[in-house]
Amino acid sequence: MRELWEFTKLIRSKNAGPFELTFDIMFKDENCFREVMASGKLSAELIAQLYKVDRKQVRFWVIESLLTVKISIPRPVFSGDVDDTDVYGGQFHGPLVRLPVEAG
Amino acid sequence: MKKIRAIAATGNLSTGFREETLVRAVQQGAHFIGCDAGTTDSGPYYLGSGNPRGPREGTKRNLRLMIREALNAGIPVIIGSAGHAGGTPHLNWTLEIVRELARENAWHFTLAAIDSEVPKEHLLKAFLAGRIAPLCPAPELHETSIRQAERFVAMMGIEPIQSALNAGAQVVVAGRCSDVAIYAALPVLEGIPKHVAFHAGKILECGSAAVAQRFYSDCMAAELDQDGFTVEPPNPTFRCTPQSVAAHTLYENADPYHLVESGGVVDTTAARYDATSDRAVRVSGARFIPSEKYTVKIEGAALAGYRSIVVAGIRDPLVLRQLEPFLSSLRTVVERKIEDSLKLSRDAYTLQFRIYGSNGSLGRAEPCPQVEGHEVGLIIDVVAPSQSLAADILPIVWHTGLHHPIPEQQGLISNLAFPFSPPGADMGPVYRFCANHVWQLDDPCKPFRMAIEHL
């Protein structure tokens, strides 16, 4: 079993404004991209479950020309609110990095 | 065919660039130098408090080089989102630096200041007229929340900057401004189509961020024409690749293909990114879809209270294995003490235990909150209606927490390792963003007040 980071050259999260979070997952090459996509592991359902948001609020794009998956969700807490934990939203990708991916 | 060369000094005016890169970029030919100075990324504090993010000396150094090069070349400088949040105090802070530079260097030029702070009564009027609409998601905005907010700004599009350029401004300092508008205003004025100018603006706005390997922050340049634009980093050690440029359109955008700007949407679905050398990329094929109604985004910040915090470590494995019940029983004890000694009910303040080693970074969204390490870091975080109340609550919490018992240890124990004496600090006012709305305008320049000054 390999982990997602072994297939990618970039996994990042960041604010897309104070009210949304966006994740960019860029793969090393076409094989890595195909293998992860074929595993079906990386999906809007997974993101909804992992970050406890409604599936309907998860926007999920597969950008083949860039070997990239992009995902946007509403922020669980608006940036800088009294109970926010990550003002820039820069660490929300953490749970994705070691995601187990079945060899395709 | 008319070509416009745009230079982005850097991604944020406070971060900097190399002097030799800017000099080289201007020597290669340029029609203007732009720079973004702000963002909402650092949270609501700057907009709420009116404080700039600074640093002042760094900002002054960058402005000095930009204005010097621009005056030598006879081209304008355009600064957007002055002082980080783009409110009146942020604008004034930046203008003061520009005036100081003019005095110190005996420079003479026309300065345009564009104020984007929206007086609450103006916003209220627009709100009551039904011209303010929420984006999704958005905090709820109503009459009371507008009145109670600290400050609102409107985010200008290209039009107010174009007015300033038309008025002969050599240095334009704009309040809150779309990053893209900084770079699209002059090219559109010179006849470059919007789909080219706006897409180029998106690539330029982060300075050297669109290069393949960014070793440090530096300048970026683009040449725009009727059909597209070519980006090439003026720093000879940096390279742009089709991949690096295309990937940058994703950055900090919720939607990778649709960039919403005042006046329309830039659709990059059919955009092409082609290498023209091993370090330059030609970009074409974006579309600009004009919006039916012209809107500007509204940002607002409201006071949420005053914060005091304590930092502590917990190392005792017996406490760690029951951390959750330990902290929840501590909470029950301190709530009672606060009520007894300060007459404050628990809904009058916020008490949070931020546990690093559990869910400190992600909070409720953390999928694995169980503690697995040999220690945790704890921030006791109190937000109360006044700083003195927060400062009064805090010692009740940390001192009670220090000696809070667990069943396995008999006798007085000390559970919290404080690295500092005193253990905590007052953090000052806490703000929250209170608007993510758009304001429908008949005139794109209406809410923005321009002042021309001859230095």
XYZ file of N, CA, C and O in Angstrom, chain B residues 115-262:
592
model
N -9.622 56.168 -2.252
C -10.096 55.641 -0.964
C -11.252 54.671 -1.198
O -12.229 55.016 -1.861
N -11.131 53.466 -0.653
C -12.176 52.463 -0.885
C -12.957 52.135 0.379
O -13.787 51.229 0.367
N -12.666 52.854 1.471
C -13.462 52.591 2.678
C -14.887 53.082 2.452
O -15.098 54.158 1.900
N -15.853 52.272 2.861
C -17.254 52.639 2.647
C -17.856 53.082 3.976
O -17.957 52.274 4.901
N -18.232 54.348 4.094
C -18.870 54.795 5.331
C -20.120 53.946 5.597
O -20.837 53.591 4.663
N -20.336 53.625 6.863
C -21.422 52.693 7.200
C -22.779 53.189 6.716
O -23.607 52.408 6.270
N -22.986 54.512 6.789
C -24.297 55.034 6.361
C -24.522 54.839 4.850
O -25.647 54.599 4.422
N -23.423 54.891 4.071
C -23.567 54.643 2.624
C -23.951 53.188 2.363
O -24.808 52.897 1.543
N -23.278 52.306 3.101
C -23.532 50.886 2.895
C -24.960 50.543 3.330
O -25.669 49.782 2.666
N -25.365 51.141 4.434
C -26.706 50.902 4.967
C -27.768 51.328 3.956
O -28.757 50.617 3.717
N -27.517 52.476 3.337
C -28.439 52.974 2.328
C -28.556 51.989 1.150
O -29.645 51.653 0.705
N -27.404 51.505 0.701
C -27.391 50.537 -0.401
C -28.060 49.242 0.028
O -28.796 48.614 -0.748
N -27.831 48.842 1.264
C -28.413 47.601 1.791
C -29.937 47.712 1.819
O -30.661 46.823 1.365
N -30.428 48.848 2.323
C -31.883 49.038 2.432
C -32.518 49.177 1.043
O -33.693 48.865 0.858
N -31.722 49.623 0.072
C -32.242 49.729 -1.298
C -32.163 48.394 -2.037
O -32.464 48.323 -3.229
N -31.709 47.353 -1.343
C -31.665 46.014 -1.945
C -30.523 45.827 -2.926
O -30.596 44.973 -3.800
N -29.471 46.620 -2.785
C -28.372 46.528 -3.754
C -27.174 45.728 -3.230
O -26.145 45.649 -3.885
N -27.331 45.154 -2.044
C -26.263 44.333 -1.464
C -26.736 42.883 -1.439
O -27.808 42.598 -0.899
N -25.959 41.984 -2.031
C -26.363 40.576 -2.076
C -25.243 39.693 -1.547
O -24.067 39.986 -1.767
N -25.604 38.601 -0.837
C -24.557 37.732 -0.277
C -23.922 36.833 -1.331
O -24.591 36.409 -2.278
N -22.634 36.556 -1.177
C -21.982 35.485 -1.922
C -22.153 34.225 -1.078
O -22.714 34.275 0.011
N -21.661 33.112 -1.570
C -21.842 31.871 -0.816
C -20.496 31.214 -0.548
O -19.757 30.987 -1.503
N -20.157 30.919 0.725
C -20.897 31.228 1.949
C -20.634 32.670 2.398
O -19.636 33.256 2.008
N -21.521 33.198 3.235
C -21.346 34.566 3.734
C -21.909 34.685 5.146
O -22.908 34.047 5.455
N -21.268 35.496 5.986
C -21.882 35.806 7.283
C -23.158 36.606 7.037
O -23.261 37.294 6.019
N -24.089 36.512 7.947
C -25.344 37.230 7.744
C -25.127 38.732 7.952
O -24.445 39.143 8.893
N -25.662 39.505 7.032
C -25.507 40.954 7.137
C -26.899 41.559 7.293
O -27.815 41.192 6.574
N -27.063 42.423 8.281
C -28.338 43.122 8.428
C -28.074 44.512 8.994
O -26.912 44.854 9.257
N -29.146 45.254 9.192
C -28.987 46.642 9.606
C -28.110 46.776 10.846
O -27.186 47.589 10.890
N -28.415 45.945 11.855
C -27.666 46.046 13.114
C -26.197 45.669 12.905
O -25.309 46.347 13.423
N -25.953 44.593 12.134
C -24.553 44.169 11.991
C -23.754 45.195 11.187
O -22.554 45.364 11.408
N -24.417 45.894 10.274
C -23.709 46.963 9.551
C -23.348 48.090 10.522
O -22.214 48.562 10.561
N -24.336 48.474 11.340
C -24.078 49.563 12.304
C -22.985 49.194 13.298
O -22.187 50.030 13.703
N -22.961 47.909 13.711
C -22.012 47.505 14.753
C -20.619 47.180 14.212
O -19.680 47.045 14.986
N -20.496 47.050 12.896
C -19.198 46.655 12.340
C -18.163 47.752 12.552
O -18.498 48.918 12.777
N -16.918 47.367 12.476
C -15.828 48.315 12.672
C -15.534 49.089 11.388
O -15.351 50.282 11.404
N -15.463 48.359 10.256
C -15.046 48.997 9.017
C -15.454 48.152 7.815
O -15.412 46.929 7.871
N -15.840 48.834 6.737
C -16.127 48.155 5.467
C -15.252 48.760 4.370
O -14.990 49.958 4.375
N -14.829 47.903 3.445
C -14.197 48.407 2.226
C -14.894 47.770 1.027
O -15.447 46.677 1.133
N -14.875 48.479 -0.083
C -15.343 47.909 -1.345
C -14.112 47.623 -2.185
O -13.126 48.366 -2.138
N -14.161 46.517 -2.926
C -13.006 46.135 -3.738
C -13.179 46.681 -5.154
O -14.073 46.253 -5.885
N -12.309 47.635 -5.525
C -12.500 48.301 -6.819
C -12.055 47.415 -7.981
O -11.176 46.564 -7.847
N -12.677 47.657 -9.110
C -12.250 47.026 -10.353
C -11.283 47.945 -11.079
O -10.610 48.778 -10.465
N -11.222 47.832 -12.394
C -10.224 48.606 -13.161
C -10.586 50.089 -13.296
O -9.714 50.932 -13.470
N -11.907 50.415 -13.217
C -12.357 51.757 -13.612
C -11.791 52.898 -12.776
O -11.339 53.908 -13.343
N -11.784 52.790 -11.415
C -11.216 53.905 -10.641
C -9.724 54.117 -10.930
O -9.251 55.260 -10.956
N -8.995 53.035 -11.180
C -7.570 53.165 -11.495
C -7.400 53.862 -12.847
O -6.545 54.730 -13.019
N -8.290 53.506 -13.788
C -8.236 54.156 -15.108
C -8.517 55.654 -14.983
O -7.873 56.463 -15.659
N -9.465 56.023 -14.090
C -9.739 57.458 -13.885
C -8.496 58.166 -13.383
O -8.193 59.290 -13.795
N -7.787 57.509 -12.468
C -6.574 58.117 -11.905
C -5.516 58.283 -12.997
O -4.861 59.322 -13.083
N -5.367 57.278 -13.842
C -4.381 57.362 -14.932
C -4.791 58.448 -15.922
O -3.950 59.230 -16.391
N -6.076 58.530 -16.206
C -6.573 59.568 -17.110
C -6.347 60.963 -16.542
O -6.211 61.927 -17.289
N -6.325 61.050 -15.201
C -6.088 62.349 -14.564
C -4.601 62.680 -14.514
O -4.200 63.674 -13.925
N -3.775 61.823 -15.101
C -2.346 62.125 -15.191
C -1.513 61.609 -14.027
O -0.351 62.017 -13.859
N -2.083 60.702 -13.230
C -1.337 60.205 -12.067
C -0.127 59.391 -12.508
O -0.213 58.560 -13.405
N 1.019 59.694 -11.871
C 2.223 58.891 -12.123
C 2.378 57.820 -11.052
O 2.997 56.787 -11.283
N 1.840 58.093 -9.886
C 1.784 57.073 -8.840
C 0.324 56.975 -8.387
O -0.276 57.975 -8.003
N -0.232 55.774 -8.505
C -1.619 55.542 -8.075
C -1.562 54.657 -6.834
O -1.010 53.556 -6.882
N -2.096 55.163 -5.728
C -2.201 54.342 -4.529
C -3.679 54.085 -4.304
O -4.446 55.005 -3.998
N -4.084 52.825 -4.511
C -5.494 52.472 -4.403
C -5.748 51.741 -3.093
O -4.914 50.948 -2.645
N -6.903 52.002 -2.510
C -7.346 51.233 -1.345
C -7.634 49.806 -1.786
O -6.966 49.284 -2.692
N -8.636 49.179 -1.189
C -8.897 47.765 -1.519
C -9.210 47.635 -3.000
O -10.021 48.386 -3.560
N -8.544 46.707 -3.622
C -8.544 46.634 -5.074
C -8.386 45.178 -5.479
O -7.633 44.435 -4.861
N -9.084 44.767 -6.505
C -8.876 43.434 -7.061
C -7.425 43.332 -7.514
O -6.906 44.251 -8.158
N -6.767 42.224 -7.180
C -5.356 42.050 -7.568
C -5.217 42.146 -9.085
O -4.266 42.706 -9.616
N -6.178 41.557 -9.766
C -6.147 41.502 -11.224
C -6.292 42.908 -11.815
O -5.637 43.248 -12.806
N -7.122 43.749 -11.186
C -7.391 45.092 -11.709
C -6.129 45.958 -11.746
O -5.972 46.807 -12.632
N -5.219 45.729 -10.804
C -3.956 46.491 -10.783
C -3.265 46.361 -12.144
O -2.734 47.325 -12.681
N -3.307 45.136 -12.687
C -2.564 44.843 -13.921
C -3.417 44.961 -15.183
O -2.877 45.030 -16.274
N -4.734 44.960 -15.026
C -5.603 45.020 -16.206
C -6.003 46.454 -16.551
O -6.351 46.740 -17.698
N -5.956 47.375 -15.568
C -6.494 48.727 -15.778
C -5.830 49.435 -16.954
O -6.511 49.893 -17.883
N -4.496 49.536 -16.927
C -3.802 50.284 -17.981
C -3.881 49.576 -19.330
O -4.203 50.218 -20.342
N -3.632 48.276 -19.406
C -3.747 47.607 -20.712
C -5.130 47.780 -21.354
O -5.214 48.044 -22.564
N -6.197 47.673 -20.571
C -7.542 47.830 -21.138
C -7.727 49.265 -21.643
O -8.292 49.499 -22.713
N -7.204 50.215 -20.881
C -7.258 51.619 -21.298
C -6.540 51.810 -22.634
O -6.910 52.642 -23.451
N -5.496 51.027 -22.871
C -4.699 51.128 -24.098
C -5.231 50.225 -25.209
O -4.558 50.027 -26.218
N -6.383 49.620 -24.996
C -7.015 48.864 -26.074
C -6.765 47.358 -26.072
O -7.155 46.663 -27.007
N -6.110 46.854 -25.044
C -5.938 45.393 -24.944
C -7.290 44.794 -24.525
O -7.933 45.304 -23.613
N -7.724 43.714 -25.185
C -9.022 43.131 -24.816
C -9.029 42.622 -23.368
O -7.991 42.204 -22.856
N -10.221 42.643 -22.779
C -10.316 42.271 -21.367
C -9.899 40.830 -21.104
O -9.313 40.522 -20.071
N -10.216 39.912 -22.037
C -9.866 38.515 -21.740
C -8.357 38.332 -21.633
O -7.877 37.509 -20.872
N -7.608 39.151 -22.380
C -6.146 39.087 -22.306
C -5.657 39.782 -21.024
O -4.882 39.229 -20.244
N -6.149 40.995 -20.813
C -5.648 41.812 -19.702
C -5.966 41.176 -18.341
O -5.119 41.156 -17.445
N -7.172 40.638 -18.206
C -7.566 40.062 -16.913
C -6.835 38.747 -16.649
O -6.424 38.469 -15.526
N -6.677 37.937 -17.684
C -5.959 36.677 -17.477
C -4.489 36.960 -17.152
O -3.911 36.344 -16.241
N -3.891 37.930 -17.841
C -2.504 38.314 -17.544
C -2.404 38.823 -16.106
O -1.445 38.524 -15.383
N -3.412 39.579 -15.691
C -3.427 40.121 -14.324
C -3.384 39.011 -13.288
O -2.660 39.090 -12.296
N -4.141 37.953 -13.543
C -4.163 36.832 -12.605
C -2.789 36.159 -12.511
O -2.346 35.755 -11.439
N -2.093 36.066 -13.636
C -0.776 35.424 -13.617
C 0.272 36.333 -12.954
O 1.157 35.871 -12.252
N 0.113 37.656 -13.155
C 1.117 38.593 -12.635
C 0.962 38.889 -11.151
O 1.947 39.235 -10.487
N -0.258 38.754 -10.624
C -0.533 39.343 -9.310
C 0.305 38.776 -8.167
O 0.483 39.428 -7.158
N 0.839 37.589 -8.317
C 1.687 37.041 -7.249
C 3.171 37.184 -7.570
O 4.002 36.471 -7.009
N 3.515 38.079 -8.489
C 4.920 38.283 -8.828
C 5.523 37.003 -9.381
O 4.958 36.372 -10.281
N 6.651 36.605 -8.801
C 7.384 35.462 -9.350
C 6.762 34.113 -8.974
O 7.353 33.070 -9.240
N 5.572 34.110 -8.362
C 4.974 32.833 -7.933
C 4.674 31.900 -9.101
O 4.574 30.692 -8.916
N 4.533 32.446 -10.329
C 4.171 31.594 -11.457
C 5.383 30.963 -12.144
O 5.260 30.383 -13.214
N 6.568 31.065 -11.527
C 7.746 30.417 -12.134
C 7.814 28.951 -11.693
O 7.127 28.535 -10.769
N 8.680 28.185 -12.380
C 8.758 26.750 -12.084
C 9.348 26.501 -10.693
O 8.865 25.675 -9.941
N 10.409 27.203 -10.366
C 11.023 27.034 -9.048
C 11.305 28.414 -8.483
O 12.193 29.109 -8.949
N 10.508 28.792 -7.477
C 10.644 30.132 -6.925
C 11.611 30.070 -5.742
O 11.279 29.526 -4.692
N 12.825 30.617 -5.953
C 13.824 30.558 -4.887
C 13.602 31.681 -3.875
O 13.940 31.570 -2.725
N 13.058 32.800 -4.329
C 12.742 33.938 -3.462
C 11.743 34.804 -4.213
O 11.535 34.623 -5.423
N 11.112 35.758 -3.514
C 10.121 36.595 -4.181
C 10.832 37.614 -5.072
O 11.861 38.167 -4.700
N 10.278 37.821 -6.254
C 10.918 38.732 -7.201
C 9.885 39.227 -8.224
O 8.684 38.921 -8.110
N 10.367 39.961 -9.232
C 9.476 40.580 -10.219
C 8.989 39.565 -11.256
O 9.586 38.501 -11.435
N 7.926 39.950 -11.970
C 7.438 39.175 -13.107
C 7.053 40.160 -14.200
O 6.697 41.306 -13.911
N 7.144 39.731 -15.447
C 6.789 40.625 -16.551
C 5.948 39.888 -17.580
O 6.092 38.673 -17.762
N 5.071 40.637 -18.230
C 4.253 40.058 -19.298
C 4.100 41.079 -20.413
O 4.044 42.293 -20.167
N 4.060 40.572 -21.646
C 3.797 41.430 -22.800
C 2.446 41.051 -23.370
O 2.215 39.894 -23.734
N 1.532 42.038 -23.421
C 0.154 41.771 -23.815
C -0.117 42.323 -25.211
O 0.345 43.435 -25.542
N -0.857 41.586 -26.023
C -1.306 42.118 -27.309
C -2.776 41.759 -27.511
O -3.454 41.343 -26.567
N -3.264 41.877 -28.740
C -4.692 41.666 -28.996
C -5.130 40.215 -28.775
O -6.280 39.947 -28.455
N -4.217 39.274 -28.965
C -4.600 37.860 -28.963
C -4.208 37.098 -27.708
O -4.715 35.999 -27.470
N -3.275 37.630 -26.945
C -2.811 36.891 -25.772
C -1.663 37.624 -25.124
O -1.452 38.813 -25.363
N -0.933 36.901 -24.308
C 0.209 37.541 -23.647
C 1.328 36.523 -23.444
O 1.092 35.307 -23.465
N 2.542 37.052 -23.284
C 3.703 36.201 -23.044
C 4.298 36.576 -21.695
O 4.571 37.748 -21.443
N 4.448 35.597 -20.828
C 5.073 35.860 -19.518
C 6.500 35.350 -19.541
O 6.773 34.243 -20.021
N 7.392 36.164 -18.997
C 8.793 35.786 -18.926
C 9.390 36.459 -17.693
O 9.332 37.680 -17.585
N 9.943 35.692 -16.769
C 10.487 36.324 -15.568
C 11.714 37.166 -15.899
O 12.611 36.689 -16.604
N 11.766 38.415 -15.444
C 12.932 39.262 -15.734
C 14.191 38.814 -14.987
O 15.285 39.211 -15.365
N 14.029 38.001 -13.963
C 15.199 37.437 -13.282
C 15.722 36.284 -14.133
O 15.020 35.284 -14.334
N 16.976 36.406 -14.669
C 17.451 35.407 -15.636
C 17.598 33.999 -15.054
O 17.685 33.029 -15.807
N 17.605 33.868 -13.728
C 17.758 32.530 -13.145
C 16.406 31.831 -12.956
O 16.350 30.664 -12.589
N 15.304 32.559 -13.192
C 13.971 31.959 -13.061
C 13.450 31.547 -14.432
O 13.822 32.123 -15.444
N 12.556 30.537 -14.440
C 11.946 30.082 -15.686
C 10.451 29.928 -15.494
O 9.992 29.502 -14.448
N 9.702 30.263 -16.545
C 8.281 29.920 -16.576
C 8.121 28.733 -17.517
O 8.745 28.690 -18.580
N 7.268 27.790 -17.135
C 6.927 26.691 -18.035
C 5.411 26.721 -18.215
O 4.705 27.291 -17.366
N 4.900 26.123 -19.304
C 3.443 26.091 -19.474
C 2.750 25.541 -18.224
O 1.721 26.057 -17.778
N 3.366 24.524 -17.624
C 2.810 23.919 -16.412
C 2.789 24.906 -15.245
O 1.792 25.041 -14.545
N 3.908 25.642 -15.053
C 3.992 26.542 -13.891
C 3.010 27.702 -14.035
O 2.429 28.151 -13.047
N 2.828 28.175 -15.257
C 1.919 29.309 -15.467
C 0.461 28.847 -15.336
O -0.347 29.475 -14.649
N 0.142 27.718 -15.966
C -1.226 27.207 -15.880
C -1.578 26.868 -14.434
O -2.673 27.167 -13.958
N -0.614 26.277 -13.736
C -0.872 25.885 -12.344
C -1.153 27.107 -11.481
O -1.927 27.040 -10.523
N -0.544 28.242 -11.831
C -0.759 29.425 -11.004
C -2.194 29.950 -11.091
O -2.660 30.605 -10.156
N -2.897 29.648 -12.196
C -4.303 30.094 -12.259
C -5.141 29.369 -11.206
O -6.227 29.810 -10.861
N -4.632 28.250 -10.682
C -5.375 27.521 -9.646
C -5.217 28.166 -8.277
O -6.068 28.015 -7.406
N -4.081 28.843 -8.092
C -3.680 29.238 -6.746
C -4.680 30.200 -6.092
O -5.045 31.210 -6.675
N -5.107 29.853 -4.904
C -6.010 30.676 -4.087
C -7.346 30.955 -4.761
O -8.059 31.875 -4.386
N -7.670 30.171 -5.797
C -8.953 30.322 -6.472
C -9.807 29.130 -6.139
O -9.344 28.008 -6.263
N -11.064 29.347 -5.795
C -11.915 28.196 -5.496
C -12.223 27.433 -6.783
O -12.282 26.218 -6.794
N -12.419 28.159 -7.878
C -12.776 27.542 -9.154
C -11.605 27.707 -10.126
O -11.157 28.824 -10.376
N -11.073 26.593 -10.675
C -9.866 26.705 -11.500
C -10.085 27.367 -12.859
O -9.135 27.802 -13.486
N -11.315 27.434 -13.332
C -11.565 27.907 -14.700
C -12.310 29.245 -14.764
O -12.396 29.836 -15.814
N -12.894 29.668 -13.644
C -13.714 30.882 -13.682
C -13.249 31.859 -12.616
O -13.355 31.584 -11.429
N -12.736 32.970 -13.094
C -12.226 33.985 -12.194
C -13.240 35.131 -12.203
O -13.413 35.797 -13.221
N -13.912 35.321 -11.059
C -14.958 36.340 -11.000
C -14.330 37.689 -10.675
O -13.637 37.835 -9.673
N -14.544 38.657 -11.539
C -14.024 40.003 -11.342
C -15.179 40.986 -11.466
O -16.230 40.649 -12.008
N -14.964 42.217 -10.984
C -15.983 43.230 -11.177
C -16.174 43.437 -12.672
O -15.207 43.671 -13.384
